[in-house]
mmCIF file of C-alpha atoms in Angstrom:
data_model
loop_
_atom_site.group_PDB
_atom_site.id
_atom_site.type_symbol
_atom_site.label_atom_id
_atom_site.label_comp_id
_atom_site.label_asym_id
_atom_site.label_seq_id
_atom_site.Cartn_x
_atom_site.Cartn_y
_atom_site.Cartn_z
ATOM 1 C CA UNK A 1 -80.400 12.011 -54.474
ATOM 2 C CA UNK A 2 -80.289 8.973 -56.722
ATOM 3 C CA UNK A 3 -79.892 6.698 -53.755
ATOM 4 C CA UNK A 4 -82.913 4.694 -52.851
ATOM 5 C CA UNK A 5 -84.231 4.085 -49.417
ATOM 6 C CA UNK A 6 -83.545 1.083 -47.248
ATOM 7 C CA UNK A 7 -85.345 0.268 -44.076
ATOM 8 C CA UNK A 8 -84.826 -0.260 -41.346
ATOM 9 C CA UNK A 9 -81.549 1.655 -41.096
ATOM 10 C CA UNK A 10 -80.570 -0.644 -38.235
ATOM 11 C CA UNK A 11 -81.881 -4.008 -37.068
ATOM 12 C CA UNK A 12 -80.924 -5.972 -33.979
ATOM 13 C CA UNK A 13 -82.086 -9.566 -33.540
ATOM 14 C CA UNK A 14 -81.188 -12.762 -31.698
ATOM 15 C CA UNK A 15 -79.470 -15.711 -33.332
ATOM 16 C CA UNK A 16 -81.991 -18.007 -34.945
ATOM 17 C CA UNK A 17 -84.472 -15.248 -35.757
ATOM 18 C CA UNK A 18 -85.233 -14.065 -39.274
ATOM 19 C CA UNK A 19 -84.103 -10.671 -40.546
ATOM 20 C CA UNK A 20 -85.992 -8.720 -43.202
ATOM 21 C CA UNK A 21 -84.618 -5.663 -44.966
ATOM 22 C CA UNK A 22 -86.462 -3.553 -47.495
ATOM 23 C CA UNK A 23 -85.245 -1.467 -50.389
ATOM 24 C CA UNK A 24 -87.032 1.058 -52.591
ATOM 25 C CA UNK A 25 -85.557 2.415 -55.797
ATOM 26 C CA UNK A 26 -86.475 5.176 -58.192
ATOM 27 C CA UNK A 27 -86.019 4.087 -61.809
ATOM 28 C CA UNK A 28 -86.923 1.234 -64.130
ATOM 29 C CA UNK A 29 -84.454 -1.579 -63.705
ATOM 30 C CA UNK A 30 -83.309 -4.727 -65.488
ATOM 31 C CA UNK A 31 -82.172 -6.323 -62.266
ATOM 32 C CA UNK A 32 -81.456 -5.568 -58.643
ATOM 33 C CA UNK A 33 -78.637 -6.872 -56.515
ATOM 34 C CA UNK A 34 -77.919 -7.224 -52.829
ATOM 35 C CA UNK A 35 -74.460 -6.828 -51.333
ATOM 36 C CA UNK A 36 -73.076 -7.350 -47.863
ATOM 37 C CA UNK A 37 -70.356 -5.306 -46.174
ATOM 38 C CA UNK A 38 -68.533 -6.303 -43.026
ATOM 39 C CA UNK A 39 -67.505 -3.365 -40.840
ATOM 40 C CA UNK A 40 -65.933 -0.876 -43.258
ATOM 41 C CA UNK A 41 -64.575 -3.503 -45.625
ATOM 42 C CA UNK A 42 -65.347 -4.209 -49.264
ATOM 43 C CA UNK A 43 -68.757 -5.286 -50.471
ATOM 44 C CA UNK A 44 -69.537 -8.895 -51.322
ATOM 45 C CA UNK A 45 -72.203 -9.785 -53.865
ATOM 46 C CA UNK A 46 -75.002 -11.915 -52.414
ATOM 47 C CA UNK A 47 -77.730 -12.321 -54.996
ATOM 48 C CA UNK A 48 -79.119 -10.823 -58.201
ATOM 49 C CA UNK A 49 -82.802 -10.827 -59.128
ATOM 50 C CA UNK A 50 -83.958 -9.944 -62.633
ATOM 51 C CA UNK A 51 -86.914 -7.685 -63.329
ATOM 52 C CA UNK A 52 -88.993 -10.615 -64.647
ATOM 53 C CA UNK A 53 -88.464 -12.580 -61.433
ATOM 54 C CA UNK A 54 -90.583 -12.114 -58.319
ATOM 55 C CA UNK A 55 -88.629 -14.236 -55.892
ATOM 56 C CA UNK A 56 -85.223 -15.862 -55.689
ATOM 57 C CA UNK A 57 -83.528 -18.065 -53.122
ATOM 58 C CA UNK A 58 -79.896 -18.713 -52.288
ATOM 59 C CA UNK A 59 -79.225 -20.791 -49.196
ATOM 60 C CA UNK A 60 -80.710 -18.896 -46.246
ATOM 61 C CA UNK A 61 -81.365 -15.823 -48.390
ATOM 62 C CA UNK A 62 -84.690 -15.028 -50.014
ATOM 63 C CA UNK A 63 -85.118 -11.967 -52.191
ATOM 64 C CA UNK A 64 -88.381 -10.616 -53.545
ATOM 65 C CA UNK A 65 -88.907 -7.945 -56.165
ATOM 66 C CA UNK A 66 -92.021 -5.911 -56.874
ATOM 67 C CA UNK A 67 -91.360 -3.735 -59.913
ATOM 68 C CA UNK A 68 -94.798 -2.109 -59.705
ATOM 69 C CA UNK A 69 -93.880 -0.722 -56.294
ATOM 70 C CA UNK A 70 -90.184 -0.327 -57.136
ATOM 71 C CA UNK A 71 -89.268 -2.282 -54.036
ATOM 72 C CA UNK A 72 -87.312 -5.350 -52.992
ATOM 73 C CA UNK A 73 -86.806 -7.220 -49.761
ATOM 74 C CA UNK A 74 -84.041 -9.453 -48.451
ATOM 75 C CA UNK A 75 -84.906 -12.100 -45.902
ATOM 76 C CA UNK A 76 -82.178 -13.929 -43.989
ATOM 77 C CA UNK A 77 -83.586 -16.971 -42.235
ATOM 78 C CA UNK A 78 -82.189 -18.574 -39.075
ATOM 79 C CA UNK A 79 -79.680 -15.768 -38.641
ATOM 80 C CA UNK A 80 -76.246 -16.326 -37.142
ATOM 81 C CA UNK A 81 -73.843 -13.983 -35.363
ATOM 82 C CA UNK A 82 -71.669 -14.149 -38.501
ATOM 83 C CA UNK A 83 -74.490 -12.474 -40.468
ATOM 84 C CA UNK A 84 -73.762 -9.245 -38.579
ATOM 85 C CA UNK A 85 -72.947 -6.733 -41.341
ATOM 86 C CA UNK A 86 -74.425 -3.940 -43.424
ATOM 87 C CA UNK A 87 -76.609 -4.938 -46.350
ATOM 88 C CA UNK A 88 -77.076 -2.815 -49.472
ATOM 89 C CA UNK A 89 -79.378 -3.096 -52.435
ATOM 90 C CA UNK A 90 -78.129 -1.775 -55.774
ATOM 91 C CA UNK A 91 -79.363 -1.248 -59.319
ATOM 92 C CA UNK A 92 -78.301 0.532 -62.481
ATOM 93 C CA UNK A 93 -79.887 3.886 -63.199
ATOM 94 C CA UNK A 94 -80.942 4.974 -66.666
ATOM 95 C CA UNK A 95 -77.398 6.193 -67.334
ATOM 96 C CA UNK A 96 -76.039 2.728 -66.580
ATOM 97 C CA UNK A 97 -74.375 3.705 -63.305
ATOM 98 C CA UNK A 98 -74.599 1.384 -60.322
ATOM 99 C CA UNK A 99 -76.573 3.028 -57.514
ATOM 100 C CA UNK A 100 -76.549 1.792 -53.924
ATOM 101 C CA UNK A 101 -79.122 2.242 -51.220
ATOM 102 C CA UNK A 102 -78.081 3.660 -47.873
ATOM 103 C CA UNK A 103 -77.941 0.241 -46.269
ATOM 104 C CA UNK A 104 -79.345 -1.663 -43.325
ATOM 105 C CA UNK A 105 -76.997 -2.370 -40.434
ATOM 106 C CA UNK A 106 -77.827 -5.816 -39.070
ATOM 107 C CA UNK A 107 -76.658 -6.962 -35.644
ATOM 108 C CA UNK A 108 -77.241 -10.584 -34.692
ATOM 109 C CA UNK A 109 -76.687 -11.280 -31.007
ATOM 110 C CA UNK A 110 -75.557 -14.741 -29.905
ATOM 111 C CA UNK B 1 -61.304 -13.143 -51.306
ATOM 112 C CA UNK B 2 -62.425 -11.303 -54.437
ATOM 113 C CA UNK B 3 -59.001 -11.038 -56.041
ATOM 114 C CA UNK B 4 -59.225 -7.240 -56.046
ATOM 115 C CA UNK B 5 -56.508 -5.527 -54.041
ATOM 116 C CA UNK B 6 -56.295 -1.895 -53.021
ATOM 117 C CA UNK B 7 -53.424 0.097 -51.605
ATOM 118 C CA UNK B 8 -52.795 1.673 -49.260
ATOM 119 C CA UNK B 9 -55.308 0.465 -46.678
ATOM 120 C CA UNK B 10 -55.189 3.701 -44.699
ATOM 121 C CA UNK B 11 -53.994 7.176 -45.534
ATOM 122 C CA UNK B 12 -53.877 10.504 -43.710
ATOM 123 C CA UNK B 13 -53.531 13.721 -45.673
ATOM 124 C CA UNK B 14 -54.010 17.404 -44.986
ATOM 125 C CA UNK B 15 -56.356 19.756 -46.757
ATOM 126 C CA UNK B 16 -55.036 20.935 -50.115
ATOM 127 C CA UNK B 17 -52.784 17.930 -50.696
ATOM 128 C CA UNK B 18 -53.103 15.401 -53.493
ATOM 129 C CA UNK B 19 -53.573 11.649 -53.141
ATOM 130 C CA UNK B 20 -53.278 8.595 -55.390
ATOM 131 C CA UNK B 21 -55.071 5.358 -54.582
ATOM 132 C CA UNK B 22 -54.349 2.105 -56.405
ATOM 133 C CA UNK B 23 -56.373 -0.923 -57.389
ATOM 134 C CA UNK B 24 -55.492 -4.259 -58.976
ATOM 135 C CA UNK B 25 -58.404 -5.927 -60.711
ATOM 136 C CA UNK B 26 -59.441 -9.524 -60.523
ATOM 137 C CA UNK B 27 -57.686 -11.511 -63.251
ATOM 138 C CA UNK B 28 -59.502 -11.204 -66.576
ATOM 139 C CA UNK B 29 -61.710 -8.289 -65.548
ATOM 140 C CA UNK B 30 -61.473 -5.383 -67.977
ATOM 141 C CA UNK B 31 -63.662 -2.844 -66.171
ATOM 142 C CA UNK B 32 -62.898 -0.949 -62.976
ATOM 143 C CA UNK B 33 -65.248 1.273 -61.012
ATOM 144 C CA UNK B 34 -64.445 3.562 -58.109
ATOM 145 C CA UNK B 35 -66.793 4.480 -55.269
ATOM 146 C CA UNK B 36 -66.697 6.857 -52.320
ATOM 147 C CA UNK B 37 -68.399 5.702 -49.149
ATOM 148 C CA UNK B 38 -68.927 8.164 -46.325
ATOM 149 C CA UNK B 39 -69.513 6.812 -42.847
ATOM 150 C CA UNK B 40 -72.985 5.341 -42.486
ATOM 151 C CA UNK B 41 -73.828 5.773 -46.183
ATOM 152 C CA UNK B 42 -73.939 3.566 -49.238
ATOM 153 C CA UNK B 43 -71.171 3.746 -51.841
ATOM 154 C CA UNK B 44 -71.419 6.637 -54.319
ATOM 155 C CA UNK B 45 -70.254 6.015 -57.883
ATOM 156 C CA UNK B 46 -67.266 8.163 -58.881
ATOM 157 C CA UNK B 47 -66.384 6.789 -62.330
ATOM 158 C CA UNK B 48 -65.754 3.673 -64.356
ATOM 159 C CA UNK B 49 -62.895 2.741 -66.689
ATOM 160 C CA UNK B 50 -63.033 0.304 -69.573
ATOM 161 C CA UNK B 51 -60.102 -0.349 -71.880
ATOM 162 C CA UNK B 52 -58.179 2.584 -70.378
ATOM 163 C CA UNK B 53 -60.959 5.102 -71.113
ATOM 164 C CA UNK B 54 -63.372 6.729 -68.686
ATOM 165 C CA UNK B 55 -66.730 5.128 -69.375
ATOM 166 C CA UNK B 56 -69.161 6.923 -67.092
ATOM 167 C CA UNK B 57 -68.908 9.385 -64.247
ATOM 168 C CA UNK B 58 -70.938 10.251 -61.184
ATOM 169 C CA UNK B 59 -71.473 13.678 -59.613
ATOM 170 C CA UNK B 60 -67.865 14.315 -58.626
ATOM 171 C CA UNK B 61 -65.786 17.378 -59.550
ATOM 172 C CA UNK B 62 -62.879 17.226 -62.018
ATOM 173 C CA UNK B 63 -60.336 17.137 -59.189
ATOM 174 C CA UNK B 64 -61.301 13.458 -58.977
ATOM 175 C CA UNK B 65 -59.527 11.767 -61.875
ATOM 176 C CA UNK B 66 -58.418 8.293 -62.751
ATOM 177 C CA UNK B 67 -56.347 6.056 -64.948
ATOM 178 C CA UNK B 68 -56.590 2.496 -66.121
ATOM 179 C CA UNK B 69 -53.491 0.685 -67.321
ATOM 180 C CA UNK B 70 -53.105 -1.996 -70.014
ATOM 181 C CA UNK B 71 -53.103 -4.697 -67.317
ATOM 182 C CA UNK B 72 -56.500 -3.265 -66.169
ATOM 183 C CA UNK B 73 -55.140 -2.008 -62.853
ATOM 184 C CA UNK B 74 -56.302 1.475 -61.965
ATOM 185 C CA UNK B 75 -55.556 4.627 -60.022
ATOM 186 C CA UNK B 76 -57.818 7.216 -58.441
ATOM 187 C CA UNK B 77 -56.285 10.661 -58.026
ATOM 188 C CA UNK B 78 -57.794 13.407 -55.923
ATOM 189 C CA UNK B 79 -56.335 16.912 -56.052
ATOM 190 C CA UNK B 80 -56.822 19.798 -53.643
ATOM 191 C CA UNK B 81 -58.171 17.567 -50.890
ATOM 192 C CA UNK B 82 -61.055 18.848 -48.812
ATOM 193 C CA UNK B 83 -62.176 17.730 -45.369
ATOM 194 C CA UNK B 84 -65.315 16.170 -46.915
ATOM 195 C CA UNK B 85 -63.150 13.872 -49.000
ATOM 196 C CA UNK B 86 -62.569 11.805 -45.873
ATOM 197 C CA UNK B 87 -64.185 8.464 -46.670
ATOM 198 C CA UNK B 88 -63.654 4.838 -47.596
ATOM 199 C CA UNK B 89 -62.718 4.566 -51.277
ATOM 200 C CA UNK B 90 -63.718 1.312 -52.912
ATOM 201 C CA UNK B 91 -62.586 -0.150 -56.177
ATOM 202 C CA UNK B 92 -64.598 -2.832 -57.956
ATOM 203 C CA UNK B 93 -63.742 -4.869 -61.029
ATOM 204 C CA UNK B 94 -66.011 -6.674 -63.438
ATOM 205 C CA UNK B 95 -66.341 -7.814 -67.001
ATOM 206 C CA UNK B 96 -67.768 -5.053 -69.168
ATOM 207 C CA UNK B 97 -71.544 -4.919 -69.130
ATOM 208 C CA UNK B 98 -71.756 -7.574 -66.457
ATOM 209 C CA UNK B 99 -73.743 -6.649 -63.411
ATOM 210 C CA UNK B 100 -71.839 -8.329 -60.607
ATOM 211 C CA UNK B 101 -68.914 -6.338 -59.275
ATOM 212 C CA UNK B 102 -66.060 -7.641 -57.145
ATOM 213 C CA UNK B 103 -64.876 -5.192 -54.541
ATOM 214 C CA UNK B 104 -61.548 -4.601 -52.905
ATOM 215 C CA UNK B 105 -61.294 -3.995 -49.159
ATOM 216 C CA UNK B 106 -60.993 -0.254 -49.682
ATOM 217 C CA UNK B 107 -58.685 2.589 -48.747
ATOM 218 C CA UNK B 108 -59.681 4.654 -45.723
ATOM 219 C CA UNK B 109 -58.684 8.281 -46.403
ATOM 220 C CA UNK B 110 -58.653 10.839 -43.612
ATOM 221 C CA UNK B 111 -58.206 14.497 -44.523
ATOM 222 C CA UNK B 112 -57.179 16.751 -41.634
#
């Protein structure tokens, strides 16, 4: 399968805690993106990190990228109940097609 | 709101039937991609259209076909439906060669 791995598959935390999700991919990439999906709806783009960047921030989101390990992580700080969703990493394979990981289902309890 | 609309939102078909799903792109976006998302999985790339031509295809059989119209809206057609075709079908629009895609809310297809 071209899909990468994301872990954990599911994560349950309390409001105010931090949530960390990890993604591993299989090919060389120019950039990697993270998307969020609320309960069977469309995906919403969160953040893009380029292959020459190691870390990027956007509000409460922090993304890291380690191209030597072909891995990325998404950290959500001070989580809120509204952060409850599935989170997917994605990248373009060598054929230019956008590939998605299998996702992490995050549940933030009030 | 991403400006990408899909119709219908839900659809029930029986095995062997044909289905057409529709997508209106965000204004100004000339590229449309279609994805199939099974329950609990990430989206799987079906194909992409740019300037009314198919511009890349994933590992889907020929019974999955598409169209893009001059106004950049798009259709996904699936013939000879199988039970495994039951999934959420997502459409995403973008500018060509731009990485960020804007997704519609999807069409949930159930094949009985």
